[in-house]
mmCIF file of C-alpha atoms in Angstrom:
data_model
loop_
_atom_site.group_PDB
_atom_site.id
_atom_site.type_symbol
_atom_site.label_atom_id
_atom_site.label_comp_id
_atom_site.label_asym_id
_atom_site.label_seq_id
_atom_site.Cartn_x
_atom_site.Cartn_y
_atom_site.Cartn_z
ATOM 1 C CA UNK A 20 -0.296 12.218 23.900
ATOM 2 C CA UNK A 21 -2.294 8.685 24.933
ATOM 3 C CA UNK A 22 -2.978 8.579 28.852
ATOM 4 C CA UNK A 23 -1.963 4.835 28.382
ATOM 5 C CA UNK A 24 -2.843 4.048 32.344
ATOM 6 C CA UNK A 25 -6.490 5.560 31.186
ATOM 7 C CA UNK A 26 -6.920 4.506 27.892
ATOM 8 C CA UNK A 27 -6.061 0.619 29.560
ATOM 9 C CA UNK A 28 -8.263 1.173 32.566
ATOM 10 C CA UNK A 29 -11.260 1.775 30.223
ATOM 11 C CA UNK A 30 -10.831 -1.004 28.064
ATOM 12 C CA UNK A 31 -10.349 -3.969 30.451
ATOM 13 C CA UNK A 32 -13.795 -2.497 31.370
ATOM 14 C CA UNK A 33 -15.483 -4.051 28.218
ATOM 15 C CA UNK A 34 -13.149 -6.101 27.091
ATOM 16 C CA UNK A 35 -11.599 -9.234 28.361
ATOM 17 C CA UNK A 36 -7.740 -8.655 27.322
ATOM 18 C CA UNK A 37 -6.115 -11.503 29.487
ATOM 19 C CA UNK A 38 -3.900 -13.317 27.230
ATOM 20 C CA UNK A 39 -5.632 -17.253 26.836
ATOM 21 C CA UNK A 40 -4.089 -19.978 25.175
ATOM 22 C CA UNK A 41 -7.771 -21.409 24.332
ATOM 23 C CA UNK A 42 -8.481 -18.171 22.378
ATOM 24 C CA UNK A 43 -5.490 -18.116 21.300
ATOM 25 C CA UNK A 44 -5.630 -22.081 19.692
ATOM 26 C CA UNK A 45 -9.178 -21.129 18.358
ATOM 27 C CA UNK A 46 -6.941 -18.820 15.952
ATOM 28 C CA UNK A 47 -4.996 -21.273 14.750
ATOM 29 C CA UNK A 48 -6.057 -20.114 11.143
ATOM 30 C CA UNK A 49 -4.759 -16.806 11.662
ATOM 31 C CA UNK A 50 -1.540 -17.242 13.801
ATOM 32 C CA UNK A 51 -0.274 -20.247 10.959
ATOM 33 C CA UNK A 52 0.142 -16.731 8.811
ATOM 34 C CA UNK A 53 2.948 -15.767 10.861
ATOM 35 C CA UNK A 54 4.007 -18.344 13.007
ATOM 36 C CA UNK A 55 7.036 -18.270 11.178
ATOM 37 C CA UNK A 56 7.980 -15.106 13.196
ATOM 38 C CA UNK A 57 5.592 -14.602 15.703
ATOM 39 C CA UNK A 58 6.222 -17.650 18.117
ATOM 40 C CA UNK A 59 3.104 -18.707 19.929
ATOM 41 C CA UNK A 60 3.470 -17.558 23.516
ATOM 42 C CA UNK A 61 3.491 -13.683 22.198
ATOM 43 C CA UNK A 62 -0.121 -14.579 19.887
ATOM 44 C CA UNK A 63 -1.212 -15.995 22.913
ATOM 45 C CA UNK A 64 -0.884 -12.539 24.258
ATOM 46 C CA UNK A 65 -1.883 -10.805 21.084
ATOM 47 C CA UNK A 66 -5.339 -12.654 20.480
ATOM 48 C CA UNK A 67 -7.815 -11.064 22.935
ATOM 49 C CA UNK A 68 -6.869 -7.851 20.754
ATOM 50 C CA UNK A 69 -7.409 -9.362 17.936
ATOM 51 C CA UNK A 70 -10.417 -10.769 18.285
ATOM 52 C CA UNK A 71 -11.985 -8.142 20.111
ATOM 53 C CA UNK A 72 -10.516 -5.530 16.876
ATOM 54 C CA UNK A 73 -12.134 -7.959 14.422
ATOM 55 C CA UNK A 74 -15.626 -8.086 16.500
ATOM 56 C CA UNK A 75 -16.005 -4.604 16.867
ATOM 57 C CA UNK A 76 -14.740 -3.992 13.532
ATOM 58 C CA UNK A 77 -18.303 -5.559 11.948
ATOM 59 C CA UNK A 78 -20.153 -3.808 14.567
ATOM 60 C CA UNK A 79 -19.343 -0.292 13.940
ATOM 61 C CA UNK A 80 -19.168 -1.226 10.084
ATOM 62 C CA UNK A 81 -15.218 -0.284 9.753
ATOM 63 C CA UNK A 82 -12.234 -1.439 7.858
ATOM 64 C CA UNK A 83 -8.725 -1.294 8.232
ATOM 65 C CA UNK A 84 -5.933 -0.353 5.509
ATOM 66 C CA UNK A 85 -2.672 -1.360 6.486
ATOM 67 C CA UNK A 86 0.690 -0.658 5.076
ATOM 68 C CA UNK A 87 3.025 -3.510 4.503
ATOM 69 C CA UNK A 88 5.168 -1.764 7.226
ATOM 70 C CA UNK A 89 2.896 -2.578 9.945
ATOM 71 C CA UNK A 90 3.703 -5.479 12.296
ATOM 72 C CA UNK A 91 3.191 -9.251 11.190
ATOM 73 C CA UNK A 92 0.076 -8.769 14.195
ATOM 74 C CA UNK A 93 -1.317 -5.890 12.751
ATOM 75 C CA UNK A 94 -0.698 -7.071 8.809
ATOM 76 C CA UNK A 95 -2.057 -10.570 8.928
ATOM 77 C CA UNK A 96 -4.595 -10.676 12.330
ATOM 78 C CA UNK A 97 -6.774 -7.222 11.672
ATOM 79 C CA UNK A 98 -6.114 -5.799 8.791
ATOM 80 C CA UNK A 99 -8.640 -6.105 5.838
ATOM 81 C CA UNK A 100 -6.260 -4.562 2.998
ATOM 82 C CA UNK A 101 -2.957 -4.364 2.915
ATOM 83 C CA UNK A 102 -0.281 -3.141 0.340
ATOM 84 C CA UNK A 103 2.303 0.168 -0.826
ATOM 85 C CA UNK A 104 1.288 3.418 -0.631
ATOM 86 C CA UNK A 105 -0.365 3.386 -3.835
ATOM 87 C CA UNK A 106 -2.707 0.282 -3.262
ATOM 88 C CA UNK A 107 -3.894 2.102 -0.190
ATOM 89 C CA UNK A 108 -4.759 5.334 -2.184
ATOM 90 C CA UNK A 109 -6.870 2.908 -4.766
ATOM 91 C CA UNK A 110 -8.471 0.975 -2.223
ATOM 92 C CA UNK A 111 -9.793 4.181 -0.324
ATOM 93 C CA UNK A 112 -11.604 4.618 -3.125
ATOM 94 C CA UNK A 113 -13.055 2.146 -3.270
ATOM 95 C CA UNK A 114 -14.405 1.615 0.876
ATOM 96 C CA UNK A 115 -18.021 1.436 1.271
ATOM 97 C CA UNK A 116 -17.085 1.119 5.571
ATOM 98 C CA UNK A 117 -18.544 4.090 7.164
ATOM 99 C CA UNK A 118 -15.102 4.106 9.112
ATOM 100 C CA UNK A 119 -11.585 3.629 7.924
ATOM 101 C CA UNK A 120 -8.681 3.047 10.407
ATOM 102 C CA UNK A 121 -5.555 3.939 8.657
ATOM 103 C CA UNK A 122 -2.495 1.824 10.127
ATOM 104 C CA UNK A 123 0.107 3.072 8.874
ATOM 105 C CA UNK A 124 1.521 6.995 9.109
ATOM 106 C CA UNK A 125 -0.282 10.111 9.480
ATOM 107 C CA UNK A 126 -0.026 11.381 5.738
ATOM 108 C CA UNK A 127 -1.782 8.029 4.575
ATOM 109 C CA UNK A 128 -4.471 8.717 7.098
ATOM 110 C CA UNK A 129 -4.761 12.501 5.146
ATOM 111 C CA UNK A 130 -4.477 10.456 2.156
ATOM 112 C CA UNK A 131 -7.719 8.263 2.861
ATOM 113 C CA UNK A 132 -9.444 11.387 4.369
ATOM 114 C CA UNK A 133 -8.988 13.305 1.206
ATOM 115 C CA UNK A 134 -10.469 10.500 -0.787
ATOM 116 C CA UNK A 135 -13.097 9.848 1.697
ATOM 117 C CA UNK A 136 -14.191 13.422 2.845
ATOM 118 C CA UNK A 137 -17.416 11.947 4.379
ATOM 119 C CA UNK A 138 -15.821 9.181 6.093
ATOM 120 C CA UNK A 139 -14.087 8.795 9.450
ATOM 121 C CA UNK A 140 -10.933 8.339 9.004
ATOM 122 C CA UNK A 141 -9.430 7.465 12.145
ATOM 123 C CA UNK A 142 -5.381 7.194 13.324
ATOM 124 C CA UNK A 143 -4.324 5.220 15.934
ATOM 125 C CA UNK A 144 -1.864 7.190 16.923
ATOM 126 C CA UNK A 145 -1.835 10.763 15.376
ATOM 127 C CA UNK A 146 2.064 11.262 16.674
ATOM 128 C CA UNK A 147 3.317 8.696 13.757
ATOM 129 C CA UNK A 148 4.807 10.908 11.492
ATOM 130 C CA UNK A 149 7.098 10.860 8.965
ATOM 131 C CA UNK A 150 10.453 12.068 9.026
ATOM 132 C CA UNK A 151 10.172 12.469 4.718
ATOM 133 C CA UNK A 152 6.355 14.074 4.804
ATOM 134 C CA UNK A 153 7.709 16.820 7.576
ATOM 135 C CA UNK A 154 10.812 17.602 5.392
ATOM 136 C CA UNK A 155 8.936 19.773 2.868
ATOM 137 C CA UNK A 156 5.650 22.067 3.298
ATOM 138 C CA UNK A 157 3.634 24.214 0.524
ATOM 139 C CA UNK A 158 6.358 27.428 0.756
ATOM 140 C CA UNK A 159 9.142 24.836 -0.272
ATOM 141 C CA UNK A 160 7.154 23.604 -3.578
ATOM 142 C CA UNK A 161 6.704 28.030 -4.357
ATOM 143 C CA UNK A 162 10.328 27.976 -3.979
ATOM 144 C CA UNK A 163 11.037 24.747 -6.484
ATOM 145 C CA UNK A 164 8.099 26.782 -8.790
ATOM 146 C CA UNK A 165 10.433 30.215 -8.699
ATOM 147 C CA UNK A 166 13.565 28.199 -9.625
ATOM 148 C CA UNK A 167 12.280 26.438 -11.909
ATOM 149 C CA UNK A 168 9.006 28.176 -13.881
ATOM 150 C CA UNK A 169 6.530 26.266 -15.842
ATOM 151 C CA UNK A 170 8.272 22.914 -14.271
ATOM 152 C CA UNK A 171 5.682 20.496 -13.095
ATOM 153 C CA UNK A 172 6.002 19.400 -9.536
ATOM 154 C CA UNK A 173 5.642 15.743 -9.062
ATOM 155 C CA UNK A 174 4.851 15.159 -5.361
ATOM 156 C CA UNK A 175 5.436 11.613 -3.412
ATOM 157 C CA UNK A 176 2.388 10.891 -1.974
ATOM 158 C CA UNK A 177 4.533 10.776 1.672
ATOM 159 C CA UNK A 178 3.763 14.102 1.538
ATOM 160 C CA UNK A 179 1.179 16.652 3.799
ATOM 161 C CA UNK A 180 -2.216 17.441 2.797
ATOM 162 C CA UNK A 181 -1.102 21.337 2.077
ATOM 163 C CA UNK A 182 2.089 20.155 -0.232
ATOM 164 C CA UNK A 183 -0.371 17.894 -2.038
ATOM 165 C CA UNK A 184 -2.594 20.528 -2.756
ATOM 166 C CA UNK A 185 0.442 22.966 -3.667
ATOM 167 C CA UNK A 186 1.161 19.949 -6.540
ATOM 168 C CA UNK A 187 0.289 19.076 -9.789
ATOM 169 C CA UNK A 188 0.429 15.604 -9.505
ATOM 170 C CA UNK A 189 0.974 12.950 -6.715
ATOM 171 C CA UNK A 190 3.926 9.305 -7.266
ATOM 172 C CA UNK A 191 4.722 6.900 -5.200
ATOM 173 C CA UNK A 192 7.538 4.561 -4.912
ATOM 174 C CA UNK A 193 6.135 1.864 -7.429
ATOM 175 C CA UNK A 194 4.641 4.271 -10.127
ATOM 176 C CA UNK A 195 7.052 7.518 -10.141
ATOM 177 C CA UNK A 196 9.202 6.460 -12.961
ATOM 178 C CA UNK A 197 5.877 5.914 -15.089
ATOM 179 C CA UNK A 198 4.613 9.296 -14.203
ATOM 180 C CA UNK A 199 7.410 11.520 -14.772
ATOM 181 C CA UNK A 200 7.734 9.392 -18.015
ATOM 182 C CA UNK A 201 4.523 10.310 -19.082
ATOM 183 C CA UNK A 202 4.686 14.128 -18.416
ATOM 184 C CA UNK A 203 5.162 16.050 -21.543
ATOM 185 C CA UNK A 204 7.522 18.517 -20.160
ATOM 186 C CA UNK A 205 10.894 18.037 -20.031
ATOM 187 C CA UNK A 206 12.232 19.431 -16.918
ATOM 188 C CA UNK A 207 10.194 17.955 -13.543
ATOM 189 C CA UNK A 208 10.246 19.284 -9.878
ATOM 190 C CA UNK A 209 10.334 16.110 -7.723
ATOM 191 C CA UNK A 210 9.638 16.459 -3.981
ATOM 192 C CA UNK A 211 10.472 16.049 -1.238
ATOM 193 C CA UNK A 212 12.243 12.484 -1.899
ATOM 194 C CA UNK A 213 16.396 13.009 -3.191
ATOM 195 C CA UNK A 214 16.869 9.647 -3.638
ATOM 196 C CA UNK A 215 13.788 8.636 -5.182
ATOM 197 C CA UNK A 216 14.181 11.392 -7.191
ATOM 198 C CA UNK A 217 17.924 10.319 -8.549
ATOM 199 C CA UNK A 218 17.050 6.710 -9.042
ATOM 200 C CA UNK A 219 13.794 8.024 -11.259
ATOM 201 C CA UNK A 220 16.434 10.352 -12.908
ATOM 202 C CA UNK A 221 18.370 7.168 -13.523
ATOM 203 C CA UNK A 222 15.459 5.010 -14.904
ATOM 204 C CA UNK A 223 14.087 7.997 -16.905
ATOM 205 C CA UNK A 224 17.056 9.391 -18.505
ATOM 206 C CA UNK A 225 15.291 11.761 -21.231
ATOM 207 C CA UNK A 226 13.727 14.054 -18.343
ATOM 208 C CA UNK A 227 15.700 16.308 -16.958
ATOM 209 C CA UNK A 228 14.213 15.741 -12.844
ATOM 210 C CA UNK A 229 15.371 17.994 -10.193
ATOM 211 C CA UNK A 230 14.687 17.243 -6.510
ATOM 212 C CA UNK A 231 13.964 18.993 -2.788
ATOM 213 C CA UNK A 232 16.653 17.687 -0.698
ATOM 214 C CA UNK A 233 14.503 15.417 1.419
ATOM 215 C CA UNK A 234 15.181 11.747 2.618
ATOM 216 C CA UNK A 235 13.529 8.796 4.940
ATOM 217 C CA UNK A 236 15.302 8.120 8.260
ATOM 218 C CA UNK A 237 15.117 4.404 7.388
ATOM 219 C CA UNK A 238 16.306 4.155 3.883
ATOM 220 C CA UNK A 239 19.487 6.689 3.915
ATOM 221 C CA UNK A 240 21.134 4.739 7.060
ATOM 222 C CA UNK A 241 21.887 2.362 4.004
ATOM 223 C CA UNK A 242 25.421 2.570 2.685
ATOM 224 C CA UNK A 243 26.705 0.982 -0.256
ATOM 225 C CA UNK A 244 29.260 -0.437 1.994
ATOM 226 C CA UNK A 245 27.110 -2.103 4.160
ATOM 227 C CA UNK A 246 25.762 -3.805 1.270
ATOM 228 C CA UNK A 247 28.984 -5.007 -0.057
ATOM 229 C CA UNK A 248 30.815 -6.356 3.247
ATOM 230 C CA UNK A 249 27.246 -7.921 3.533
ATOM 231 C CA UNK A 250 27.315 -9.818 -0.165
ATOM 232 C CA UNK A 251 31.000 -10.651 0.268
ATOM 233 C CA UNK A 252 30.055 -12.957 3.519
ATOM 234 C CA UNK A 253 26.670 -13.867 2.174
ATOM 235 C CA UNK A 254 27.401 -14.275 -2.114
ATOM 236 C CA UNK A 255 24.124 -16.178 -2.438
ATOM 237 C CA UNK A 256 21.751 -14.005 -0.979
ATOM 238 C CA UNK A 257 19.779 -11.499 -3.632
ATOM 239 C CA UNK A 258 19.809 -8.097 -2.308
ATOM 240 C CA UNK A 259 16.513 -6.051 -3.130
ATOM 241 C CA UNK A 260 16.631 -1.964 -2.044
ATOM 242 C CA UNK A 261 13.616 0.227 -1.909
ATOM 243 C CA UNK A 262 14.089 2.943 -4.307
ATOM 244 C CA UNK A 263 14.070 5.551 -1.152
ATOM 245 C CA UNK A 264 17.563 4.483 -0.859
ATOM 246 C CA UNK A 265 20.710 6.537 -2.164
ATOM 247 C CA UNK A 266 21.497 5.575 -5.855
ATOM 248 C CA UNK A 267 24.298 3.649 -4.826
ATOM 249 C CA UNK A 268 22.984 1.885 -2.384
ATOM 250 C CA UNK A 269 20.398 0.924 -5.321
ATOM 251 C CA UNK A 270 22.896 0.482 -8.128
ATOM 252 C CA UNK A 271 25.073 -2.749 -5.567
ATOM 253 C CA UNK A 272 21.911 -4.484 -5.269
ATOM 254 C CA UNK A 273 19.840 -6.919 -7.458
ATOM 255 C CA UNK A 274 16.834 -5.868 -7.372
ATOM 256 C CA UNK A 275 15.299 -1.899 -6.198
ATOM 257 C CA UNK A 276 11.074 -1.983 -6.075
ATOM 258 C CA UNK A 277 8.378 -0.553 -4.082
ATOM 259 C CA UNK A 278 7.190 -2.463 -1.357
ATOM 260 C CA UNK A 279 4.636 -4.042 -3.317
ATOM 261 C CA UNK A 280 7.596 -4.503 -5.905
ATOM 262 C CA UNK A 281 9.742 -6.695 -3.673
ATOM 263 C CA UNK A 282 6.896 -9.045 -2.590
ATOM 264 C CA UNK A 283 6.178 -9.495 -6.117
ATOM 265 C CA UNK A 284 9.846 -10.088 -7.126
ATOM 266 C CA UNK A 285 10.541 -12.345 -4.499
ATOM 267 C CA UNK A 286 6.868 -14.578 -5.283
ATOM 268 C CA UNK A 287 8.030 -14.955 -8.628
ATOM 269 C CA UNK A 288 12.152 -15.551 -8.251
ATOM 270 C CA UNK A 289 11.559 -17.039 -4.952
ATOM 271 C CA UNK A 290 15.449 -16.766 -3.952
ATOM 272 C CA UNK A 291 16.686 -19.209 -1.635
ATOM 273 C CA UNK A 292 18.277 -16.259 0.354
ATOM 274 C CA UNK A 293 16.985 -12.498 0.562
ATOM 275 C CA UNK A 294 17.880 -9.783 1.998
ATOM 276 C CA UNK A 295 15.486 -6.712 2.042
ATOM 277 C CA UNK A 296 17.244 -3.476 2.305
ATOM 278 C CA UNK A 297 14.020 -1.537 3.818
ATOM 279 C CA UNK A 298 12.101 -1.407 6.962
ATOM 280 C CA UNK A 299 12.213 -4.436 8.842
ATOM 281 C CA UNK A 300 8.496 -5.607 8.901
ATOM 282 C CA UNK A 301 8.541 -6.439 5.596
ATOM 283 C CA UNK A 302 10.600 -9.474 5.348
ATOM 284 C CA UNK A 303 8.278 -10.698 8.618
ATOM 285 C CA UNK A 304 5.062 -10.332 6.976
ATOM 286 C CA UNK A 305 5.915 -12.179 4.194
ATOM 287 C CA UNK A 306 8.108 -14.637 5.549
ATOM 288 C CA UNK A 307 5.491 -17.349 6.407
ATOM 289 C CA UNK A 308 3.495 -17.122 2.751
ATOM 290 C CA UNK A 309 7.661 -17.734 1.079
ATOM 291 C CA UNK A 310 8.512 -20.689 3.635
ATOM 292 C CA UNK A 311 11.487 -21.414 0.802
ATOM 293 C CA UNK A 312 13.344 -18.506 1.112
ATOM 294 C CA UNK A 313 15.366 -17.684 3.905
ATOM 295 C CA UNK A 314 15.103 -13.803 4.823
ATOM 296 C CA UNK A 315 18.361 -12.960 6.001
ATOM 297 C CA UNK A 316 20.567 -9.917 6.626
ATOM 298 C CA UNK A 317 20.261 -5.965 8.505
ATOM 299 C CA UNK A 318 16.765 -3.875 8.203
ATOM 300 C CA UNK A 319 16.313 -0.552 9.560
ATOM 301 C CA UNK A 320 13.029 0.361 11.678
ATOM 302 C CA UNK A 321 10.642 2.818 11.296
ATOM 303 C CA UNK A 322 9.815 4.422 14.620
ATOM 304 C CA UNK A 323 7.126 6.277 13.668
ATOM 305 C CA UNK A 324 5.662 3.111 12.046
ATOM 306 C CA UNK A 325 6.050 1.288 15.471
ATOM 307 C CA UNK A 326 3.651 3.664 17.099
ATOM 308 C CA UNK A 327 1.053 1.800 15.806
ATOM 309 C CA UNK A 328 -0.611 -1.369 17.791
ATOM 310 C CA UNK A 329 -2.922 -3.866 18.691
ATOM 311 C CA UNK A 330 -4.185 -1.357 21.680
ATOM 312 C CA UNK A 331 -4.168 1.598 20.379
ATOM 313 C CA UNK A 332 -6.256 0.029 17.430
ATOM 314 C CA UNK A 333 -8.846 -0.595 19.729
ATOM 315 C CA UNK A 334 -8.575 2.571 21.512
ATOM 316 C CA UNK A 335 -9.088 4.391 18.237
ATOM 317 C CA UNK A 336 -12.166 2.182 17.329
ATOM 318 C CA UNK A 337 -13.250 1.872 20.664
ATOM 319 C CA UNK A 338 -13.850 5.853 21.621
ATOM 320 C CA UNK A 339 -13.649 6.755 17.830
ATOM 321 C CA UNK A 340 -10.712 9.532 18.950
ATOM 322 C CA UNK A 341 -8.143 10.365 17.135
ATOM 323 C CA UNK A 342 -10.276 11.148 13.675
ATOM 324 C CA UNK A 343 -8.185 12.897 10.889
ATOM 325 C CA UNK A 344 -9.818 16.050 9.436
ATOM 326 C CA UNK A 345 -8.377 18.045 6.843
ATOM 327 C CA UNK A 346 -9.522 21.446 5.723
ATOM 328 C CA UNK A 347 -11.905 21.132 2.770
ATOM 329 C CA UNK A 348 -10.462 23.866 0.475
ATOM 330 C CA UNK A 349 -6.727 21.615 0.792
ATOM 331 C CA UNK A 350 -8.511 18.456 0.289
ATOM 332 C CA UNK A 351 -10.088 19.100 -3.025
ATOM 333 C CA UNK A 352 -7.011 20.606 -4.398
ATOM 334 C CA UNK A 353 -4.720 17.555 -3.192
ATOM 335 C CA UNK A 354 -7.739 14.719 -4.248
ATOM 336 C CA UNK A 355 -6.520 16.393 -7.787
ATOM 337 C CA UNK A 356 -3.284 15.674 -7.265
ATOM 338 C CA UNK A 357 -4.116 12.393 -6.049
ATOM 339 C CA UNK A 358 -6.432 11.504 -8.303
ATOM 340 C CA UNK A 359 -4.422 12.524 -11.137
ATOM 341 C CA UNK A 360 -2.227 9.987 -9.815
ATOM 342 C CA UNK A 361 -4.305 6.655 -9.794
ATOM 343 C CA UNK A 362 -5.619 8.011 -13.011
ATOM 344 C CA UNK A 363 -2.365 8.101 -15.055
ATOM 345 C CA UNK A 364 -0.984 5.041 -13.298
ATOM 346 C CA UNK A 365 -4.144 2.766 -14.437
ATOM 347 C CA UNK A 366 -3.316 4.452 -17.659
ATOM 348 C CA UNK A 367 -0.076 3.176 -18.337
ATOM 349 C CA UNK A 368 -0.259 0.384 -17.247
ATOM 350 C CA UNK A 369 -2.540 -0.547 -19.679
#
């Protein structure tokens, strides 16, 4: 747990944090990429952080990989690469930083680690979890093996180093159907995601996929009633679902995609109305880049998402604390699994 009186004592000691509407109108550039929902007096307070992020990011040779859950201040004023799950996994990779400061959730921090053993990996805040990742461990996958014998266990990457290394191969939202597709066997274990696993099952009707009974806290608040009282006052507004919601919250909307899915349906459709049945800091990072559509309707947040910020960004690159490490013999049999996964997706999708 952060000693926030500490951790904020310490860093007004080398850095000027006082929120300035000079600095502030110096980053014009950066605050006209969400000024659609971040109104100026909050950048104003947001910019010292910022700034000092960005100038000790060059010093200490680091980079930051954000998730496109992370807030519009976060996305668009530090972050160097941003994107789904998957584009994350690639771009570790591919980071020559001799630091990498994961913002997003702990098991994308593993993730990076596991790709990077020789990097620092660092979290700000090693309490965001996941309410999906903690759902199954390595003695749930042995008991999807027993039921189901010679099955191949496709694991979401929002998953824990150990069940990654207990899999054969990794998915995530955007490349799952594709994989389980491309597995010659017919029957496939899917953990720990039910619903992802059901709307694959749907998509990919000549496998027969079974599933660990698993779910997000932000996707399965969806109903398919909310999404119908919601189109019958709002008929012109496309409805796009992540595919972590139930089946039929998927099947009464237009559109179901990954993260990086939706922003690329709504750049090319460009729907005068939208409604983004997912976690709510998507619609706001995009907003000001889509000026002509109108982002409208419910979103659920992600509290463990939320845990990361501006300060505790700093913190982490500030003292270096809060460094991921997972046990070698794990990692190399999860980079496998991971691997494996950016492997077969470049493959078919060639």
């Amino acid at each position: 747990m952060l000693d926030f009186t500490a951790m904020r004592a310490q860093l007004a000691e080398v850095y000027d944090l006082t929120p300035s509407v000079e600095l502030a109108q110096s980053m014009s550039d950066i605050h006209a990429k969400m000024d659609r929902v971040i109104p100026f007096p909050d950048f104003v307070r947001y910019a010292p952080y910022i700034a000092a992020i960005n100038k000790l990011k060059a010093e200490k040779n680091a980079v930051i990989l954000a998730h496109n859950y992370m807030t519009p201040e976060i996305y668009h004023g530090v972050a160097d690469v941003v994107g789904d799950s998957l584009q994350l996994a690639i771009e570790a990779t591919k980071v020559e930083a001799e630091i990498i400061v994961q913002c997003g959730v702990h098991f994308m921090a593993e993730t990076s680690k596991i790709l990077n053993p020789a990097k620092t990996v660092l979290i700000p805040d090693v309490e965001a979890g996941c309410s999906l990742a903690e759902s199954i461990t390595a003695d749930g996958i042995a008991q999807m093996r027993a039921k189901y014998p010679g099955a191949p266990v496709v694991s979401y990457v929002n998953t824990t180093a150990e069940v990654k290394a207990a899999s054969d191969i990794c998915c995530t939202s955007s490349n799952a159907a594709q994989i389980v597709a491309a597995l010659p066997e017919d029957t496939i274990i899917m953990t720990p995601d039910q619903y992802l696993a059901q709307n694959v099952a749907n998509m990919v009707p000549q496998k027969n996929i079974v599933w660990w009974e698993g779910s997000c806290i932000v996707h399965e608040q969806y109903t398919p009633e909310d999404i119908n009282e919601f189109r019958a006052m709002n008929p012109d507004t496309t409805i796009i679902a992540h595919p972590e919601c139930p089946p039929d919250v998927v099947d009464a909307c237009d559109y179901s995609g990954s993260t990086s899915g939706i922003i690329d349906y709504v750049t090319t459709h460009k729907p005068a109305k939208a409604m983004l049945v997912t976690e709510c800091s998507m619609a706001s990072n995009i907003s000001d880049a889509l000026p002509e559509i109108e982002f409208t309707g419910p979103c659920n947040m992600c509290p463990y998402m939320k845990k990361i910020t501006l300060e505790k960004i700093l913190w982490a690159l500030h003292t270096g604390s809060e460094a991921v490490e997972v046990d070698p013999l794990v990692a190399g049999k999860a980079r496998i699994a991971v691997e494996r996964m950016i492997e077969l997706s470049r493959a078919v999708t060639k």
